Short mmCIF file of C-alpha atoms in Angstrom, two decimals:
data_model
loop_
_atom_site.label_atom_id
_atom_site.label_comp_id
_atom_site.label_asym_id
_atom_site.label_seq_id
_atom_site.Cartn_x
_atom_site.Cartn_y
_atom_site.Cartn_z
CA UNK A 224 36.73 44.08 -29.69
CA UNK A 225 35.08 43.59 -33.04
CA UNK A 226 36.99 40.35 -33.62
CA UNK A 227 36.00 39.02 -30.17
CA UNK A 228 32.35 39.89 -30.75
CA UNK A 229 32.55 38.27 -34.18
CA UNK A 230 33.94 35.05 -32.67
CA UNK A 231 31.25 34.97 -29.98
CA UNK A 232 28.55 35.50 -32.58
CA UNK A 233 30.01 32.76 -34.77
CA UNK A 234 30.08 30.35 -31.82
CA UNK A 235 26.48 31.15 -30.97
CA UNK A 236 25.44 30.61 -34.56
CA UNK A 237 27.25 27.28 -34.65
CA UNK A 238 25.53 26.17 -31.42
CA UNK A 239 22.18 27.19 -32.85
CA UNK A 240 22.84 25.33 -36.07
CA UNK A 241 23.94 22.23 -34.16
CA UNK A 242 20.83 22.34 -32.02
CA UNK A 243 18.63 22.72 -35.07
CA UNK A 244 20.35 19.78 -36.72
CA UNK A 245 19.72 17.54 -33.71
CA UNK A 246 23.26 17.75 -32.33
CA UNK A 247 22.41 19.64 -29.13
CA UNK A 248 25.13 20.01 -26.56
CA UNK A 249 24.69 17.21 -23.97
CA UNK A 250 23.69 18.24 -20.47
CA UNK A 251 26.24 17.65 -17.73
CA UNK A 252 25.84 14.21 -16.13
CA UNK A 253 24.65 13.74 -12.59
CA UNK A 254 27.07 12.44 -9.96
CA UNK A 255 27.29 8.74 -9.26
CA UNK A 256 24.44 7.37 -7.17
CA UNK A 257 26.26 7.57 -3.85
CA UNK A 258 23.27 6.31 -1.86
CA UNK A 259 23.20 3.14 -3.93
CA UNK A 260 26.92 2.54 -3.37
CA UNK A 261 26.52 2.94 0.38
CA UNK A 262 23.43 0.71 0.42
CA UNK A 263 25.21 -2.02 -1.53
CA UNK A 264 28.21 -1.94 0.83
CA UNK A 265 25.97 -2.10 3.90
CA UNK A 266 24.02 -5.06 2.49
CA UNK A 267 27.27 -6.89 1.69
CA UNK A 268 28.52 -6.14 5.20
CA UNK A 269 25.27 -7.52 6.62
CA UNK A 270 25.80 -10.69 4.58
CA UNK A 271 29.33 -11.09 5.92
CA UNK A 272 28.24 -10.49 9.51
CA UNK A 273 25.40 -13.01 9.21
CA UNK A 274 27.67 -15.67 7.73
CA UNK A 275 30.86 -15.34 9.77
CA UNK A 276 29.58 -14.27 13.20
CA UNK A 277 28.45 -17.45 14.99
CA UNK A 278 24.85 -17.85 16.11
CA UNK A 279 23.96 -18.04 19.78
CA UNK A 280 21.77 -21.10 19.11
CA UNK A 281 21.33 -23.73 16.45
CA UNK A 282 19.38 -21.84 13.80
CA UNK A 283 18.60 -22.90 10.29
CA UNK A 284 18.78 -20.88 7.09
CA UNK A 285 21.63 -18.65 8.31
CA UNK A 286 23.63 -19.28 5.16
CA UNK A 287 20.54 -18.67 3.04
CA UNK A 288 19.91 -15.36 4.80
CA UNK A 289 23.52 -14.31 4.21
CA UNK A 290 23.22 -15.32 0.56
CA UNK A 291 20.01 -13.29 0.20
CA UNK A 292 21.62 -10.21 1.74
CA UNK A 293 24.64 -10.57 -0.55
CA UNK A 294 22.34 -10.96 -3.57
CA UNK A 295 20.52 -7.74 -2.65
CA UNK A 296 23.87 -5.95 -2.38
CA UNK A 297 24.96 -7.23 -5.79
CA UNK A 298 21.65 -6.19 -7.35
CA UNK A 299 22.02 -2.68 -5.92
CA UNK A 300 25.57 -2.48 -7.27
CA UNK A 301 24.28 -3.55 -10.68
CA UNK A 302 21.64 -0.83 -10.43
CA UNK A 303 24.37 1.71 -9.63
CA UNK A 304 26.25 0.67 -12.77
CA UNK A 305 23.06 0.66 -14.87
CA UNK A 306 21.96 4.07 -13.68
CA UNK A 307 25.46 5.44 -14.06
CA UNK A 308 25.57 9.17 -14.60
CA UNK A 309 22.33 9.35 -16.53
CA UNK A 310 20.27 12.41 -15.59
CA UNK A 311 16.76 11.64 -14.41
CA UNK A 312 13.71 13.55 -13.39
CA UNK A 313 12.35 12.99 -9.90
CA UNK A 314 9.17 11.31 -11.14
CA UNK A 315 10.97 8.88 -13.49
CA UNK A 316 12.00 5.34 -12.60
CA UNK A 317 15.64 6.31 -12.20
CA UNK A 318 14.67 9.27 -10.03
CA UNK A 319 12.56 7.03 -7.79
CA UNK A 320 15.43 4.57 -7.53
CA UNK A 321 17.84 7.31 -6.49
CA UNK A 322 15.33 8.55 -3.90
CA UNK A 323 15.12 5.05 -2.39
CA UNK A 324 18.81 5.05 -1.42
CA UNK A 325 18.37 6.11 2.25
CA UNK A 326 15.65 3.51 2.75
CA UNK A 327 17.86 0.78 1.30
CA UNK A 328 20.56 1.73 3.79
CA UNK A 329 18.07 1.85 6.68
CA UNK A 330 16.69 -1.60 5.82
CA UNK A 331 20.17 -3.11 5.79
CA UNK A 332 21.04 -1.50 9.13
CA UNK A 333 17.73 -2.73 10.55
CA UNK A 334 18.55 -6.27 9.44
CA UNK A 335 21.96 -6.05 11.11
CA UNK A 336 20.46 -4.80 14.38
CA UNK A 337 17.75 -7.46 14.29
CA UNK A 338 20.31 -10.18 13.65
CA UNK A 339 22.57 -9.02 16.48
CA UNK A 340 19.88 -8.80 19.19
CA UNK A 341 18.27 -12.14 18.30
CA UNK A 342 20.45 -14.66 16.50
CA UNK A 343 23.95 -13.57 17.51
CA UNK A 344 23.67 -12.40 21.15
CA UNK A 345 20.07 -13.34 22.16
CA UNK A 346 19.43 -10.00 23.84
CA UNK A 347 15.66 -10.32 23.28
CA UNK A 348 13.95 -13.26 25.01
CA UNK A 349 12.91 -16.32 23.08
CA UNK A 350 10.57 -17.61 21.72
CA UNK A 351 8.68 -14.32 21.67
CA UNK A 352 11.33 -12.62 19.52
CA UNK A 353 12.64 -14.65 16.61
CA UNK A 354 15.66 -14.23 14.37
CA UNK A 355 15.36 -13.23 10.69
CA UNK A 356 16.49 -16.67 9.55
CA UNK A 357 13.65 -18.26 11.54
CA UNK A 358 11.11 -16.27 9.55
CA UNK A 359 12.96 -17.14 6.35
CA UNK A 360 12.70 -20.79 7.38
CA UNK A 361 8.92 -20.45 7.60
CA UNK A 362 8.77 -19.18 4.01
CA UNK A 363 10.95 -22.03 2.74
CA UNK A 364 9.40 -24.88 4.74
CA UNK A 365 5.75 -23.91 5.27
CA UNK A 366 5.09 -22.04 2.05
CA UNK A 367 2.25 -24.36 0.97
CA UNK A 368 0.11 -23.77 4.04
CA UNK A 369 0.98 -20.08 4.10
CA UNK A 370 0.14 -19.73 0.41
CA UNK A 371 -3.22 -21.41 0.91
CA UNK A 372 -3.94 -19.03 3.78
CA UNK A 373 -3.12 -16.05 1.57
CA UNK A 374 -5.47 -17.32 -1.14
CA UNK A 375 -8.30 -17.92 1.32
CA UNK A 376 -7.85 -14.46 2.84
CA UNK A 377 -7.96 -12.79 -0.56
CA UNK A 378 -11.10 -14.73 -1.47
CA UNK A 379 -12.65 -13.41 1.72
CA UNK A 380 -11.47 -9.79 1.89
CA UNK A 381 -11.84 -8.84 -1.78
CA UNK A 382 -15.57 -9.63 -2.15
CA UNK A 383 -16.35 -8.16 1.28
CA UNK A 384 -14.46 -4.95 0.59
CA UNK A 385 -15.92 -4.48 -2.88
CA UNK A 386 -19.44 -5.16 -1.63
CA UNK A 387 -19.14 -2.74 1.27
CA UNK A 388 -17.49 -0.06 -0.86
CA UNK A 389 -20.15 -0.33 -3.58
CA UNK A 390 -23.05 -0.12 -1.12
CA UNK A 391 -21.33 2.70 0.76
CA UNK A 392 -20.74 4.63 -2.46
CA UNK A 393 -24.37 4.34 -3.56
CA UNK A 394 -25.60 5.25 -0.08
CA UNK A 395 -23.32 8.28 0.08
CA UNK A 396 -24.42 9.54 -3.33
CA UNK A 397 -28.07 9.11 -2.39
CA UNK A 398 -27.57 10.91 0.93
CA UNK A 399 -25.73 13.80 -0.68
CA UNK A 400 -28.16 14.21 -3.55
CA UNK A 401 -31.55 13.57 -1.95
CA UNK A 402 -32.68 15.40 1.17
CA UNK A 403 -35.28 12.71 1.76
CA UNK A 404 -32.69 9.92 1.82
CA UNK A 405 -30.32 12.01 3.90
CA UNK A 406 -33.06 12.75 6.43
CA UNK A 407 -33.79 9.06 7.08
CA UNK A 408 -30.37 7.44 6.53
CA UNK A 409 -28.09 9.98 8.17
CA UNK A 410 -29.23 9.26 11.78
CA UNK A 411 -28.84 5.52 11.18
CA UNK A 412 -25.32 6.01 9.84
CA UNK A 413 -24.40 8.16 12.82
CA UNK A 414 -25.78 5.54 15.19
CA UNK A 415 -24.20 2.36 13.83
CA UNK A 416 -21.21 3.79 11.97
CA UNK A 417 -18.89 4.57 14.90
CA UNK A 418 -19.36 1.06 16.33
CA UNK A 419 -16.49 -1.29 15.43
CA UNK A 420 -17.43 -4.01 13.00
CA UNK A 421 -16.21 -6.68 15.40
CA UNK A 422 -18.95 -5.63 17.84
CA UNK A 423 -21.45 -7.18 15.43
CA UNK A 424 -19.94 -10.68 15.73
CA UNK A 425 -22.90 -12.20 17.65
CA UNK A 426 -25.41 -10.70 15.19
CA UNK A 427 -23.36 -11.83 12.20
CA UNK A 428 -23.06 -15.45 13.34
CA UNK A 429 -26.76 -15.53 14.19
CA UNK A 430 -27.88 -14.02 10.87
CA UNK A 431 -25.62 -16.08 8.59
CA UNK A 432 -25.53 -19.83 8.45
CA UNK A 433 -21.83 -20.05 7.58
CA UNK A 434 -18.74 -18.44 9.02
CA UNK A 435 -17.74 -17.30 5.53
CA UNK A 436 -20.96 -15.33 5.13
CA UNK A 437 -20.57 -13.79 8.58
CA UNK A 438 -16.97 -12.82 7.87
CA UNK A 439 -17.90 -11.27 4.51
CA UNK A 440 -20.63 -9.26 6.24
CA UNK A 441 -18.22 -7.93 8.86
CA UNK A 442 -15.64 -6.92 6.25
CA UNK A 443 -18.31 -5.23 4.12
CA UNK A 444 -19.61 -3.39 7.17
CA UNK A 445 -16.10 -2.16 8.03
CA UNK A 446 -15.60 -0.68 4.54
CA UNK A 447 -19.17 0.61 4.20
CA UNK A 448 -19.09 3.34 6.83
CA UNK A 449 -16.04 5.43 5.73
CA UNK A 450 -16.96 5.18 2.04
CA UNK A 451 -20.57 6.20 2.69
CA UNK A 452 -19.71 9.13 4.96
CA UNK A 453 -16.98 10.58 2.77
CA UNK A 454 -18.97 10.10 -0.44
CA UNK A 455 -21.90 11.90 1.17
CA UNK A 456 -19.55 14.68 2.28
CA UNK A 457 -18.06 15.01 -1.20
CA UNK A 458 -21.41 15.15 -2.98
CA UNK A 459 -22.80 17.65 -0.48
CA UNK A 460 -19.79 19.92 -0.93
CA UNK A 461 -20.20 20.31 -4.71
CA UNK A 462 -20.78 23.97 -5.53
CA UNK A 463 -24.24 25.00 -6.65
CA UNK A 464 -22.78 26.90 -9.58
CA UNK A 465 -21.74 23.62 -11.23
CA UNK A 466 -25.32 22.43 -11.24
CA UNK A 467 -26.61 25.80 -12.50
CA UNK A 468 -24.23 25.79 -15.45
CA UNK A 469 -25.19 22.21 -16.36
CA UNK A 470 -28.93 23.00 -16.07
CA UNK A 471 -28.61 25.95 -18.43
CA UNK A 472 -27.34 23.49 -21.03
CA UNK A 473 -30.37 21.24 -20.55
CA UNK A 474 -28.85 18.62 -18.23
CA UNK A 475 -31.23 16.12 -16.64
CA UNK A 476 -31.05 15.17 -12.93
CA UNK A 477 -29.50 11.81 -13.82
CA UNK A 478 -26.84 13.63 -15.89
CA UNK A 479 -26.15 15.96 -12.96
CA UNK A 480 -25.54 12.99 -10.68
CA UNK A 481 -23.31 11.07 -13.12
CA UNK A 482 -21.37 13.91 -14.74
CA UNK A 483 -21.29 16.62 -12.07
CA UNK A 484 -21.83 15.32 -8.53
CA UNK A 485 -19.92 12.04 -8.70
CA UNK A 486 -16.79 13.33 -10.53
CA UNK A 487 -16.54 16.32 -8.20
CA UNK A 488 -16.84 14.05 -5.15
CA UNK A 489 -14.24 11.49 -6.29
CA UNK A 490 -11.34 12.90 -4.19
CA UNK A 491 -13.42 12.39 -1.04
CA UNK A 492 -14.56 8.99 -2.30
CA UNK A 493 -10.98 7.78 -2.62
CA UNK A 494 -10.20 8.93 0.92
CA UNK A 495 -13.09 6.77 2.08
CA UNK A 496 -11.84 3.85 -0.03
CA UNK A 497 -8.41 4.06 1.57
CA UNK A 498 -9.88 4.17 5.06
CA UNK A 499 -12.24 1.30 4.28
CA UNK A 500 -9.37 -0.79 2.93
CA UNK A 501 -7.43 -0.52 6.17
CA UNK A 502 -10.54 -1.30 8.22
CA UNK A 503 -11.26 -4.36 6.05
CA UNK A 504 -7.83 -5.88 6.66
CA UNK A 505 -8.17 -5.19 10.38
CA UNK A 506 -11.51 -6.99 10.53
CA UNK A 507 -10.18 -9.81 8.34
CA UNK A 508 -7.84 -11.05 11.06
CA UNK A 509 -10.60 -11.11 13.68
CA UNK A 510 -13.14 -12.64 11.30
CA UNK A 511 -10.80 -15.49 10.37
CA UNK A 512 -10.24 -16.32 14.02
CA UNK A 513 -13.93 -17.12 14.38
CA UNK A 514 -14.70 -20.44 12.78
CA UNK A 515 -12.91 -20.48 9.42
CA UNK A 516 -10.43 -23.25 8.69
CA UNK A 517 -7.92 -21.32 6.60
CA UNK A 518 -6.66 -17.78 6.16
CA UNK A 519 -3.99 -15.54 7.58
CA UNK A 520 -5.99 -14.83 10.74
CA UNK A 521 -6.51 -18.54 11.30
CA UNK A 522 -2.81 -19.17 10.57
CA UNK A 523 -1.71 -16.62 13.16
CA UNK A 524 -4.05 -18.08 15.76
CA UNK A 525 -2.79 -21.57 15.01
CA UNK A 526 0.85 -20.44 15.24
CA UNK A 527 0.25 -18.65 18.52
CA UNK A 528 -1.42 -21.75 19.97
CA UNK A 529 1.67 -23.83 19.20
CA UNK A 530 4.04 -21.05 20.31
CA UNK A 531 5.39 -20.88 16.75
CA UNK A 532 6.07 -17.18 16.83
CA UNK A 533 8.18 -17.32 13.70
CA UNK A 534 5.12 -18.50 11.76
CA UNK A 535 3.03 -15.77 13.33
CA UNK A 536 5.51 -13.03 12.40
CA UNK A 537 5.79 -14.44 8.87
CA UNK A 538 2.00 -14.25 8.49
CA UNK A 539 2.06 -10.68 9.78
CA UNK A 540 4.66 -9.75 7.17
CA UNK A 541 2.58 -11.34 4.42
CA UNK A 542 -0.54 -9.52 5.64
CA UNK A 543 1.35 -6.21 5.65
CA UNK A 544 2.60 -6.89 2.12
CA UNK A 545 -0.93 -7.67 0.92
CA UNK A 546 -2.34 -4.51 2.46
CA UNK A 547 0.51 -2.41 1.05
CA UNK A 548 -0.02 -3.91 -2.40
CA UNK A 549 -3.75 -3.17 -2.26
CA UNK A 550 -3.03 0.42 -1.24
CA UNK A 551 -0.58 0.74 -4.14
CA UNK A 552 -3.19 -0.53 -6.62
CA UNK A 553 -5.73 1.91 -5.21
CA UNK A 554 -3.21 4.75 -5.59
CA UNK A 555 -2.67 3.78 -9.23
CA UNK A 556 -6.43 3.79 -9.82
CA UNK A 557 -6.73 7.18 -8.16
CA UNK A 558 -3.89 8.62 -10.24
CA UNK A 559 -5.58 7.42 -13.41
CA UNK A 560 -9.10 8.62 -12.58
CA UNK A 561 -8.03 11.89 -10.96
CA UNK A 562 -5.25 12.88 -13.34
CA UNK A 563 -6.87 16.30 -13.63
CA UNK A 564 -5.85 17.00 -10.02
CA UNK A 565 -2.12 16.82 -10.67
CA UNK A 566 -2.01 20.45 -11.71
CA UNK A 567 -3.95 21.53 -8.62
CA UNK A 568 -2.67 19.33 -5.80
CA UNK A 569 0.94 18.36 -5.14
CA UNK A 570 1.06 14.57 -5.08
#
């Protein structure tokens, strides 16, 4: 027994010495990323089905679609090899990649189903439902006009959203801080806020000499209401004890607004910013259908007039990507400004 205990103690001392010297025992590796392997195989199968199964009609870009699906499968396989058996935390890049495995499989299966019911067997009626290669053809052949529409839409929605969010933020802070401002502004907000921004189209085109100015006004109005209401709610909900502690240290009213009220209300402010962003993109499509000569809304109206539903669906996909990218940027800004919340709220 003494010899066994001596050996165990010696082994423990050796492990401790190795750890202290920087030669810690490696942790057991994680299993191979099975979701990535399955996703890669499904994408390669989708590529083979697209290429070898004949189309029901004469469609262009079928080979290009098959090549794109095969390229995605190869990239996922390369990611599987690169990730290997390296352990990763959930919040790291590798952990996020592993978590995306089911979605990669679902997207490939969705592409296969879409291809079968449109291009291969024409189950869905044409031209209202288009094949994936038809949308890919729009991106390869009409990219110049589509790119110009994207640029014009960004030049319209970004200033309108920022203007509406800034005015809404200032209005919300004033309403939450000052009883006088809240008394006079709150009924007006409750009266005009629930009305959709598109209901103000006649007023906008009468008040502004250009369609661009009217469209910017409508987008700003759509983002103004949620930001103002939620900022006002956040400032009003700040506990009185915060102000009392700051006043005991000699804080001025302006300091209380900047350093106490506004930081405490920022979680509510960001909720309003997210809601205003979605409302701005919704109004953008309607605003661009009323007199402007370029933009995604104009492009969709033009495509629908010529029964070019592939172009319309392509513009919808681009609009969704733009909105998703803007939401992602807003999330990054929120994570940076509200990093103190990570220990309090599960993100």
